[in-house]
Each structure stands twice: as C-alpha cells, then as structure tokens.
C-alpha positions as a Markdown table, in Angstrom:
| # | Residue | x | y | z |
|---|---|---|---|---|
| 1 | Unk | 12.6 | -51.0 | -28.9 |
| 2 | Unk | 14.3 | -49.4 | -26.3 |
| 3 | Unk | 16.1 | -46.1 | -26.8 |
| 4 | Unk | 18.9 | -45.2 | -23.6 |
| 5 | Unk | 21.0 | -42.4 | -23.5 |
| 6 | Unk | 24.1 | -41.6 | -21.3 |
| 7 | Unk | 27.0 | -39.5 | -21.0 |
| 8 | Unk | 30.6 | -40.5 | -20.3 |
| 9 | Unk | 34.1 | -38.4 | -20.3 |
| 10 | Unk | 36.6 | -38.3 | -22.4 |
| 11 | Unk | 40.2 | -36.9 | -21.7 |
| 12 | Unk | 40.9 | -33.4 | -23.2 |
| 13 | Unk | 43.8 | -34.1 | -25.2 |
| 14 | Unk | 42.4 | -37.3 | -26.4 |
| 15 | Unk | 39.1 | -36.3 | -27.9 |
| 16 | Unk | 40.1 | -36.3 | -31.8 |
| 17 | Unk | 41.8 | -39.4 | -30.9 |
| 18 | Unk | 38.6 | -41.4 | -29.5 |
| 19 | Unk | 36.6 | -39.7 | -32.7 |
| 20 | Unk | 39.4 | -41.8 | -34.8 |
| 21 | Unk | 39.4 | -44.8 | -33.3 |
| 22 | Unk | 35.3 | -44.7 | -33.5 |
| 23 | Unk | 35.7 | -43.6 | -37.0 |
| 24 | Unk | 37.9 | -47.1 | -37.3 |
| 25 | Unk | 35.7 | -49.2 | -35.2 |
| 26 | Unk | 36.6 | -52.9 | -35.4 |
| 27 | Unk | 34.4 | -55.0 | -37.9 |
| 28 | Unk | 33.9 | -57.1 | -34.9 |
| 29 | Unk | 32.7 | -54.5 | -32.9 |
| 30 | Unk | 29.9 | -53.5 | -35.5 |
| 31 | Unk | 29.0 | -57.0 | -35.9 |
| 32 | Unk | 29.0 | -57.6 | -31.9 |
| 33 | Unk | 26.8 | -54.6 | -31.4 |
| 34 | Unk | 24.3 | -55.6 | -34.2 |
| 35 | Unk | 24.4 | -59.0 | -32.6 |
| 36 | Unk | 23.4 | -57.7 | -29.1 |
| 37 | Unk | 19.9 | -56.0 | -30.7 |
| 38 | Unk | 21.1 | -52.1 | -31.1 |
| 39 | Unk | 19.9 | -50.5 | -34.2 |
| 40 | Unk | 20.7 | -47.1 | -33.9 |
| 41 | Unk | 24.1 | -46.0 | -31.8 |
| 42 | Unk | 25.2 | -42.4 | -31.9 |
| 43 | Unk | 27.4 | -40.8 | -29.7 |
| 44 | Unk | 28.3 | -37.0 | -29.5 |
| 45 | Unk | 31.1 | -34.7 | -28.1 |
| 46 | Unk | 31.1 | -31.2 | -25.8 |
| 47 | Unk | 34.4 | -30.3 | -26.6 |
| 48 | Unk | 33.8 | -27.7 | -23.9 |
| 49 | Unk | 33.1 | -30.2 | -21.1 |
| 50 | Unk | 35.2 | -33.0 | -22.5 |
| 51 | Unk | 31.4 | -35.0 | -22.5 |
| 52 | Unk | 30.7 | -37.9 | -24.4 |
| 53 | Unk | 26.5 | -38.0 | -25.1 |
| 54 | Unk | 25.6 | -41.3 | -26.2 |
| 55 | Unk | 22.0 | -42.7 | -27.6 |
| 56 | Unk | 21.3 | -45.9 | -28.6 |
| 57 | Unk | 18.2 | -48.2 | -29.4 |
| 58 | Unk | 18.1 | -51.8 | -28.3 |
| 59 | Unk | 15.4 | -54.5 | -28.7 |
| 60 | Unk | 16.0 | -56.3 | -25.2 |
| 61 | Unk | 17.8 | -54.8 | -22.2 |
| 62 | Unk | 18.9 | -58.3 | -21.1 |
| 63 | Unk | 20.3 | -59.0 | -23.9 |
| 64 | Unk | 22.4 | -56.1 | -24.7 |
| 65 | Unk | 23.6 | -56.5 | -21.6 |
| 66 | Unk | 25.2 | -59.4 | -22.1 |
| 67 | Unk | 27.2 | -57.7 | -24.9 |
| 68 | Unk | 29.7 | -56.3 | -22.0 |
| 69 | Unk | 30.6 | -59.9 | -21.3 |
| 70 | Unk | 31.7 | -60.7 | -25.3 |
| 71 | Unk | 35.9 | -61.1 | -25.7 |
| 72 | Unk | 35.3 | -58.3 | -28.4 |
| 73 | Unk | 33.7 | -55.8 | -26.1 |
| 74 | Unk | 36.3 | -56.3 | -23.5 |
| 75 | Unk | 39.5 | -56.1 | -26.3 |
| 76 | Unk | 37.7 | -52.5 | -27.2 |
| 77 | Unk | 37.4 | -51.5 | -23.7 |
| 78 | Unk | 41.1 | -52.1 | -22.7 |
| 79 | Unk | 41.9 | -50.0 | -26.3 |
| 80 | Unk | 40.0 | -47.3 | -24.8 |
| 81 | Unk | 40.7 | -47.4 | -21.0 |
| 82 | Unk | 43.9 | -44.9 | -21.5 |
| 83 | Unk | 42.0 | -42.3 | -23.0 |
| 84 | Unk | 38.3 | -42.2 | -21.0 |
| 85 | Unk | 37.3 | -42.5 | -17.5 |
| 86 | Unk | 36.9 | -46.1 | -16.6 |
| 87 | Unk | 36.0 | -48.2 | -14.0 |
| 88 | Unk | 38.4 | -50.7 | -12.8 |
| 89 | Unk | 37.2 | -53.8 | -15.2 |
| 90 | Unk | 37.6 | -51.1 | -18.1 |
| 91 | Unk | 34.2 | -50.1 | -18.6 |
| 92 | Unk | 33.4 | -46.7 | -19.4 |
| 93 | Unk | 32.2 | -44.8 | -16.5 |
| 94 | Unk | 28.6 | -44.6 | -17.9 |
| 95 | Unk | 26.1 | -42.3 | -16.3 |
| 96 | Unk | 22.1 | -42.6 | -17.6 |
| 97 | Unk | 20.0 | -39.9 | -18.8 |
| 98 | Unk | 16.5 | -40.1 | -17.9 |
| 99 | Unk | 13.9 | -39.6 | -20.7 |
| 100 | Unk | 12.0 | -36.7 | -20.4 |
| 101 | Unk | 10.5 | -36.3 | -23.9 |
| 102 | Unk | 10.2 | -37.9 | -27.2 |
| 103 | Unk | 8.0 | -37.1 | -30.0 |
| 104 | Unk | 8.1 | -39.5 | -33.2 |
C-alpha cells in the first residue's frame, strides 16, 4: 500500500459547490476508483486558502495511474474543470506532498 497526498485549488465561490458534487459522486466514479486499487480517499478544504488537501492509499502506482485514462475519469474531470484549476486536458492541477512522518 501506497498512501500519496496532494493539494489542489479550488475557486472561492465554488467551494460548497465541489463539496456537493463530491457528496454526489457518480456510482461510476466510486466503482472506477475502487477498480484502480485506492482504498482510502479523503480530501479536505482551507476555506482560507481556497486549498484542496487530498490523501489517498493505492495498492500499485502503475495502476492507479491508468485510472486518468478511463472515459469515467475524464467525464468527471470536464464536470469539474469550471470550478478548479486545471491543466489543459482537464486534470486537476495536482501538486504532491512529500511524506515526512507517519506513525501507525
């Protein structure tokens, strides 16, 4: 298991909007993400920085990294391009957190 964390931004007036739509996330989506190998997915809000905190736990790097390519990850990415900073294929602008601790 491999546990990767990351932040991303959200646009101020849309953060209760992107807490919604994750609240509402697409059977598909779950499915898709289960699929890939991620067992534990959490993600977090800094209303005061507009920051998105994500962890996650996957089994295989290489494999969840082929979940970007699926038609169902792609559909969710254009639903949340207008309210995130994206790159241009979509993609949340992700940047990785380095692990400095972790006690189990």
């Amino acid at each position: 298991m491999v546990r990767k964390a990351l932040t991303m931004q959200v646009y101020p007036e849309y953060i209760d909007e992107y807490i919604k739509r994750h609240n509402e996330l697409w059977p598909e989506m779950k499915e898709m993400i289960s699929e890939y190998g991620c067992k534990n997915y959490s993600i977090f809000v800094d209303r005061n920085t507009n920051t998105l905190f994500a962890y996650l736990e996957i089994d295989d790097p290489e494999r969840w990294a082929k979940a970007a390519d699926t038609e169902i990850n792609r559909k969710w990415w254009d639903y949340m391009a207008p309210i995130m900073e994206t790159n241009p294929d979509n993609s949340p602008v992700e940047i990785p957190l380095e692990e400095a601790f972790h006690l189990d």
